[in-house]
Amino acid sequence: MEKPDTIRGYLDAVAEQIRWRRARPVVTWELERHLEDQRDAFAAEGHEDAEAMAVAEMGDPVSVGAELDRMHRPKPQWGLLALAILLALAGTVLRVWLTADWDAYYMAINPYRAGLAFLLGSGALLVGYFLDYGWLGRRGGWVYLGTLVVSFLLLVLPHRMPNGVHYYLRCVVLLYPLAYTFWVYACRKKGWPGLLAAMAGVFPLFWFCQTAPYLFGTLLLLSTGTLVLLIAAWQDWFGIGRWKTLWVTAACAGASAIGTVWYTFRDVYASARLAAAFHPEQFADGVGYHAIQIQNAIAGAKWLGEGIWNSADSRPYALSVPGSGTDNFLTTLIHRLGWLPFLLVVLAFATLAVWILLRCLRQSSQLGKAVVLATLLPLCLQALFSIAWNLGLTLLSSPFPLITSNINTVLAMFLIGLCLSVFREERIARENVCDKISFPKYRIKISIQKV
């Protein structure tokens, strides 16, 4: 191969050796900066062929490209992928198995739908895994706008539950924190208008949550949105100063929290639900009935094996505990199999969540860290509120990630896949990191481009 004598020809020759397409622009960008600096240094010394000298001093482009190819490859996340798939598979098998004898009550989980949800979820996991989150970040405004359009279409669909709830819109709410994160990222470097636009972006999503209606979805959006804004403020994404942004964000978050507390105690139904969560016996014939039946189910549970159904209600367990195959499936798991299988399921998800969190804390990419937290926090809140609900503390109902609900499983696996995409690309998405790379003639430092 004839050695190139121009910077562009050298970069093209190096790029041909790098097999990972996403790494090529990152590596060649930095390599081009270095070659241009070297060329300018030779030109300042009076050399007429400064560009050719800079290229020649860099060394053989094939050897350089091979070295860069070795160091910049995707980082497979086999362990996390396997754990997510196994947990979703366990949830599918358990739901079908434990509700198989409920056909007489028309409450058995359809095995075909559950199996299809698992397959679609596995596909969604891989889509998120191979998706370029940096590409989404560069088009954050379009991602946010697309989320609003999809939400509007789901809102006007004729399918509504008997109680007036927009079921499919409630499912999509799980993606709102991620869409809002990309919107905040799109508002970077725009000063005070950018900060105000980032804060204003939460209101359309908040309106959809209220219209659904979905109180737990509102909690997911506001809590994750506050966290993302705090991260943006700490990193000074808007360019107006870290502490100014932090003060404004904290003030708005505090006002939202005060407003939420005020609304809870002013609304009669919300106050009754809050009181029933802690004293269900006072509302046994109303909002406290659900909590009492859950407590009856787990009171007779064994460490391993089916428990004793001890309730004043003469009906069987499946009819006495509302949502025993959906939001209250963990209660069913405790009642039918015992506390040990329940703890193993919770421990498996906790292992997955902590594993992802620890990997996230080591990320130096600002966007990557924000994306992981915006996907992980909603899933963790789902898990916490689901556990509390299934133990009798009926504050807000929520599906347990990867275990209950077909659609929620698909969406949760997509979010987990996007988390793993961040870890997969961390070798080209580092910030303020220098990697020493050996070249034939000398050693240089290539700082990885900020994503």
XYZ file of C-alpha atoms in Angstrom:
451
model
C 0.000 0.000 0.000
C 1.376 3.412 -1.021
C 1.807 5.683 1.962
C -0.335 8.853 1.769
C 1.307 12.265 1.946
C -1.777 14.303 2.889
C -3.696 14.464 6.140
C -6.968 13.481 4.496
C -5.406 10.509 2.767
C -3.748 9.426 6.024
C -7.014 9.675 7.949
C -8.848 7.665 5.292
C -6.195 4.947 5.447
C -6.418 4.809 9.264
C -10.235 4.757 9.206
C -10.203 1.734 6.886
C -8.554 -0.303 9.644
C -11.161 0.613 12.293
C -14.049 -1.842 12.101
C -16.395 -0.111 14.548
C -18.126 2.574 12.509
C -19.105 4.700 15.488
C -15.472 4.878 16.618
C -14.166 6.152 13.277
C -15.320 9.794 13.488
C -14.261 10.057 17.135
C -10.751 8.708 16.600
C -10.082 10.405 13.257
C -11.294 13.744 14.639
C -8.665 13.698 17.357
C -6.042 12.305 15.025
C -6.742 15.112 12.569
C -6.312 17.724 15.305
C -2.954 16.246 16.205
C -1.770 16.107 12.591
C -2.824 19.702 12.000
C -0.947 20.846 15.099
C 2.150 18.970 13.929
C 1.826 20.438 10.426
C 1.534 23.967 11.822
C 4.620 23.372 13.965
C 6.661 22.267 10.925
C 5.331 25.215 8.911
C 6.404 27.621 11.649
C 9.913 26.210 11.369
C 9.949 27.139 7.676
C 9.412 23.709 6.055
C 7.578 23.899 2.740
C 6.345 20.303 2.841
C 5.028 20.585 6.414
C 1.915 18.451 5.800
C 3.863 15.578 4.248
C 6.380 15.688 7.099
C 3.621 15.557 9.712
C 2.078 12.549 7.991
C 5.419 10.787 7.615
C 6.318 11.327 11.276
C 3.026 9.777 12.398
C 4.056 6.411 10.969
C 2.449 3.676 8.948
C -1.343 4.310 8.745
C -2.134 0.591 8.666
C -0.229 -0.065 11.899
C -1.717 3.007 13.549
C -5.233 2.042 12.425
C -4.792 -1.531 13.651
C -3.692 -0.262 17.074
C -6.647 2.105 17.265
C -9.002 -0.672 16.131
C -7.740 -2.893 18.937
C -8.386 -0.214 21.545
C -11.734 1.052 20.253
C -14.165 -1.810 20.049
C -17.641 -2.232 21.534
C -17.615 -3.457 25.092
C -20.050 -6.413 25.268
C -22.419 -6.504 28.233
C -23.173 -10.219 28.236
C -23.697 -10.510 31.988
C -26.272 -7.729 32.239
C -28.018 -8.880 29.068
C -28.293 -12.432 30.378
C -29.570 -11.312 33.784
C -32.272 -9.102 32.248
C -33.441 -11.857 29.887
C -33.467 -14.488 32.637
C -35.438 -12.241 34.969
C -38.018 -11.500 32.256
C -38.244 -15.199 31.410
C -38.773 -16.046 35.078
C -41.559 -13.486 35.281
C -43.269 -14.932 32.191
C -43.079 -18.512 33.463
C -44.253 -17.619 36.963
C -47.252 -15.598 35.772
C -48.442 -18.335 33.425
C -47.782 -21.132 35.915
C -49.315 -19.588 39.041
C -52.491 -18.446 37.289
C -53.025 -21.544 35.128
C -55.777 -22.917 37.394
C -57.753 -19.647 37.342
C -59.532 -20.439 34.082
C -62.799 -20.870 35.925
C -62.589 -17.210 36.989
C -61.426 -15.996 33.542
C -58.297 -14.639 35.221
C -55.604 -16.969 33.855
C -52.688 -15.260 32.114
C -52.774 -16.002 28.394
C -49.564 -17.983 27.763
C -49.394 -16.933 24.122
C -49.596 -13.239 24.937
C -47.094 -13.627 27.759
C -44.707 -15.519 25.481
C -45.116 -12.930 22.733
C -44.414 -10.151 25.241
C -41.206 -11.916 26.285
C -40.068 -12.264 22.674
C -40.923 -8.631 21.893
C -39.182 -7.564 25.090
C -36.045 -9.485 24.144
C -36.130 -7.787 20.756
C -36.629 -4.389 22.407
C -33.683 -5.141 24.695
C -31.441 -5.740 21.693
C -32.773 -2.665 19.875
C -31.900 -0.499 22.864
C -28.548 -2.266 23.220
C -27.464 -1.509 19.650
C -29.042 1.942 19.555
C -26.682 4.921 19.539
C -27.745 7.035 22.504
C -25.413 9.805 21.329
C -27.370 9.986 18.073
C -30.576 10.357 20.084
C -28.954 13.055 22.213
C -27.994 15.077 19.140
C -31.647 14.909 18.086
C -33.117 15.411 21.546
C -35.692 17.951 20.380
C -37.073 15.550 17.776
C -37.186 12.700 20.300
C -39.181 14.899 22.665
C -41.522 16.088 19.907
C -42.052 12.503 18.732
C -42.995 11.504 22.286
C -45.627 14.257 22.405
C -47.064 13.204 19.037
C -47.297 9.529 20.055
C -48.887 10.508 23.377
C -51.491 12.622 21.594
C -52.349 9.785 19.210
C -52.740 7.386 22.134
C -54.911 9.945 23.899
C -57.385 10.218 21.033
C -57.594 6.465 20.448
C -61.074 5.150 21.273
C -59.714 2.374 23.517
C -60.339 3.355 27.126
C -60.884 1.290 30.236
C -64.343 1.288 31.889
C -63.113 3.727 34.542
C -62.056 6.220 31.859
C -58.325 5.491 32.073
C -56.246 5.657 28.876
C -54.425 2.353 29.318
C -51.871 2.592 26.505
C -51.032 6.191 27.352
C -50.315 5.107 30.928
C -47.881 2.505 29.584
C -45.968 5.037 27.462
C -45.551 7.322 30.485
C -42.649 5.066 31.521
C -40.671 6.571 28.610
C -41.364 10.187 29.594
C -38.312 10.611 31.870
C -36.024 9.467 29.037
C -37.679 11.790 26.495
C -37.398 14.676 28.949
C -33.695 13.933 29.463
C -33.042 14.254 25.742
C -35.033 17.499 25.714
C -32.907 18.965 28.509
C -29.780 17.887 26.639
C -31.063 19.663 23.516
C -31.370 22.905 25.528
C -27.681 22.984 26.453
C -25.479 26.039 25.862
C -28.447 28.369 25.412
C -28.196 30.328 28.649
C -31.273 31.387 30.565
C -33.629 30.732 27.603
C -32.295 27.186 27.469
C -32.869 26.656 31.191
C -36.409 28.056 30.988
C -37.142 25.910 27.919
C -35.808 22.824 29.717
C -38.072 23.480 32.692
C -41.060 24.268 30.486
C -40.616 20.945 28.694
C -42.009 19.079 31.687
C -45.466 20.688 31.452
C -46.776 18.953 28.290
C -45.652 15.587 29.658
C -47.196 16.451 33.034
C -50.478 17.267 31.283
C -50.540 13.880 29.556
C -49.886 12.155 32.907
C -52.836 13.979 34.447
C -55.080 13.300 31.461
C -54.290 9.571 31.405
C -54.757 9.845 34.481
C -51.680 8.313 36.107
C -50.542 9.649 39.471
C -47.611 7.256 39.715
C -46.466 8.306 36.236
C -46.519 11.909 37.426
C -44.272 10.916 40.321
C -41.853 9.194 37.922
C -41.714 12.236 35.643
C -41.246 14.863 38.362
C -38.684 12.916 40.402
C -36.576 11.911 37.409
C -36.947 15.332 35.790
C -35.674 17.001 38.959
C -32.689 14.652 39.070
C -31.839 15.333 35.411
C -32.066 19.097 35.929
C -29.789 18.848 38.973
C -27.250 16.894 36.900
C -27.501 19.515 34.145
C -27.052 22.289 36.691
C -24.019 20.634 38.298
C -22.405 20.180 34.880
C -23.438 23.735 33.866
C -25.085 22.564 30.671
C -26.776 25.932 30.128
C -23.654 28.046 30.581
C -25.027 30.395 33.238
C -23.020 29.085 36.192
C -23.358 25.988 38.309
C -24.696 27.562 41.468
C -27.211 29.850 39.760
C -28.692 26.882 37.931
C -28.712 24.779 41.094
C -30.512 27.461 43.091
C -33.185 27.950 40.421
C -33.680 24.190 39.991
C -33.861 23.587 43.752
C -36.355 26.426 44.182
C -38.632 25.037 41.462
C -38.340 21.494 42.841
C -39.181 22.740 46.334
C -42.213 24.624 45.053
C -43.402 21.493 43.230
C -42.979 19.393 46.373
C -44.925 21.912 48.476
C -47.678 22.022 45.865
C -47.888 18.229 45.817
C -48.205 18.024 49.599
C -50.824 20.769 49.609
C -52.848 18.999 46.911
C -52.647 15.665 48.741
C -54.106 17.046 51.956
C -56.685 19.212 50.192
C -58.048 16.439 47.965
C -60.525 14.254 49.850
C -59.853 11.064 47.883
C -56.056 11.446 48.051
C -56.203 12.046 51.794
C -58.400 8.968 52.272
C -55.999 6.817 50.226
C -53.056 8.044 52.273
C -54.844 7.326 55.561
C -56.006 3.896 54.327
C -52.444 2.930 53.424
C -51.382 3.199 57.064
C -54.695 2.346 58.790
C -56.654 0.128 56.372
C -58.836 -1.284 59.143
C -60.547 2.110 59.441
C -61.627 1.889 55.795
C -62.383 -1.842 55.597
C -65.472 -1.385 53.428
C -63.850 1.142 51.114
C -60.333 2.081 50.061
C -58.836 -0.051 52.836
C -60.312 -3.323 51.533
C -57.428 -3.890 49.126
C -54.750 -3.578 51.819
C -56.647 -5.841 54.228
C -56.929 -8.623 51.646
C -53.224 -8.368 50.868
C -52.381 -8.590 54.556
C -54.626 -11.639 54.912
C -52.825 -13.315 52.018
C -49.307 -12.757 53.332
C -50.276 -13.452 56.952
C -50.723 -17.132 56.147
C -47.676 -17.358 53.867
C -44.942 -19.894 54.532
C -41.200 -19.673 54.034
C -41.532 -22.146 51.158
C -44.733 -23.594 49.749
C -48.350 -22.520 49.454
C -49.711 -20.549 52.379
C -53.028 -20.651 54.168
C -55.794 -18.412 52.870
C -57.300 -16.983 56.044
C -59.911 -14.380 55.277
C -63.452 -13.533 56.300
C -64.222 -13.399 52.589
C -65.677 -16.764 51.561
C -64.474 -16.401 47.974
C -61.222 -18.031 46.797
C -57.957 -16.130 46.825
C -57.993 -15.223 43.112
C -61.325 -13.421 43.494
C -60.677 -11.902 46.916
C -57.424 -10.053 46.129
C -57.988 -7.480 43.363
C -55.315 -7.567 40.672
C -53.903 -10.866 41.921
C -52.570 -11.622 38.436
C -51.309 -8.114 37.638
C -50.222 -5.431 40.116
C -50.690 -7.822 43.031
C -48.829 -10.697 41.422
C -46.027 -10.484 43.997
C -48.647 -11.132 46.666
C -49.725 -14.171 44.652
C -46.107 -15.284 44.477
C -45.774 -15.037 48.266
C -49.073 -16.842 48.860
C -48.529 -19.647 46.336
C -44.771 -20.305 46.603
C -43.653 -18.654 49.825
C -41.362 -15.865 50.989
C -38.149 -17.387 49.626
C -39.107 -17.221 45.898
C -40.351 -13.660 46.450
C -37.052 -12.631 48.024
C -35.100 -14.302 45.207
C -37.031 -12.320 42.581
C -36.479 -9.060 44.466
C -32.804 -9.898 44.981
C -32.346 -10.642 41.272
C -33.783 -7.276 40.268
C -31.813 -5.490 42.994
C -28.629 -7.115 41.674
C -29.422 -5.901 38.163
C -30.212 -2.370 39.377
C -27.141 -2.049 41.613
C -24.914 -3.482 38.876
C -26.191 -0.855 36.430
C -25.894 1.922 39.022
C -22.277 1.090 39.832
C -21.417 1.064 36.143
C -23.223 4.382 35.759
C -21.242 6.059 38.538
C -18.029 5.222 36.688
C -19.254 6.898 33.512
C -17.536 10.121 32.539
C -19.928 10.885 29.666
C -22.429 13.446 30.916
C -25.149 12.396 28.497
C -24.492 8.708 29.147
C -24.804 9.148 32.899
C -28.018 11.166 32.533
C -29.545 8.561 30.188
C -28.756 5.685 32.562
C -30.192 7.498 35.580
C -33.301 8.556 33.623
C -33.991 4.911 32.762
C -32.890 3.285 36.003
C -34.672 5.566 38.486
C -38.199 4.957 37.088
C -37.625 1.193 37.117
C -36.358 1.309 40.704
C -39.321 3.431 41.797
C -41.637 0.946 40.113
C -39.995 -1.879 42.019
C -40.105 -0.085 45.387
C -43.750 0.959 45.139
C -44.740 -2.473 43.822
C -43.046 -4.186 46.777
C -44.700 -1.785 49.227
C -48.119 -2.321 47.596
C -47.785 -6.102 47.632
C -46.850 -6.041 51.314
C -49.992 -4.101 52.236
C -48.745 -0.500 52.102
C -51.114 0.555 49.309
C -49.845 4.031 48.480
C -49.537 3.792 44.678
C -49.898 0.652 42.594
C -47.203 -0.181 40.075
C -46.086 -3.210 38.045
C -42.846 -4.849 39.098
C -40.303 -4.449 36.261
C -39.766 -7.558 34.103
C -42.163 -9.617 36.219
C -45.706 -8.244 35.878
C -47.547 -6.753 32.884
C -46.761 -7.626 29.269
C -46.413 -4.092 27.884
C -44.447 -2.858 30.874
C -42.022 -5.756 30.439
C -41.377 -4.793 26.803
C -40.781 -1.137 27.689
C -38.617 -1.992 30.708
C -36.401 -4.255 28.604
C -35.971 -1.495 26.025
C -34.887 0.927 28.764
C -32.433 -1.595 30.181
C -31.048 -2.178 26.690
C -30.463 1.558 26.284
C -28.598 1.576 29.608
C -26.355 -1.187 28.331
C -25.821 0.765 25.105
C -24.144 3.463 27.196
C -21.782 0.906 28.746
C -21.174 -0.742 25.377
C -19.944 2.529 23.872
C -17.995 3.830 26.844
C -14.673 3.396 25.025
C -15.611 6.160 22.587
C -17.816 8.249 24.874
C -15.327 9.230 27.543
C -14.753 12.796 28.548
C -11.526 14.317 29.890
C -9.720 11.004 29.492
C -6.372 10.423 27.738
C -5.361 7.051 26.359
C -1.726 6.360 25.551
C -1.450 4.656 22.201
C 1.776 3.123 20.922
C 2.855 4.158 17.453
C 5.834 2.887 15.461
C 7.902 6.059 15.821
C 6.764 7.636 19.073
C 3.966 7.798 21.622
C 1.260 10.417 21.557
C -1.807 11.009 23.691
C -5.188 10.978 22.052
C -7.952 12.520 24.122
C -11.265 11.022 23.251
C -13.757 13.463 21.728
C -16.427 14.789 24.030
C -19.788 13.325 23.119
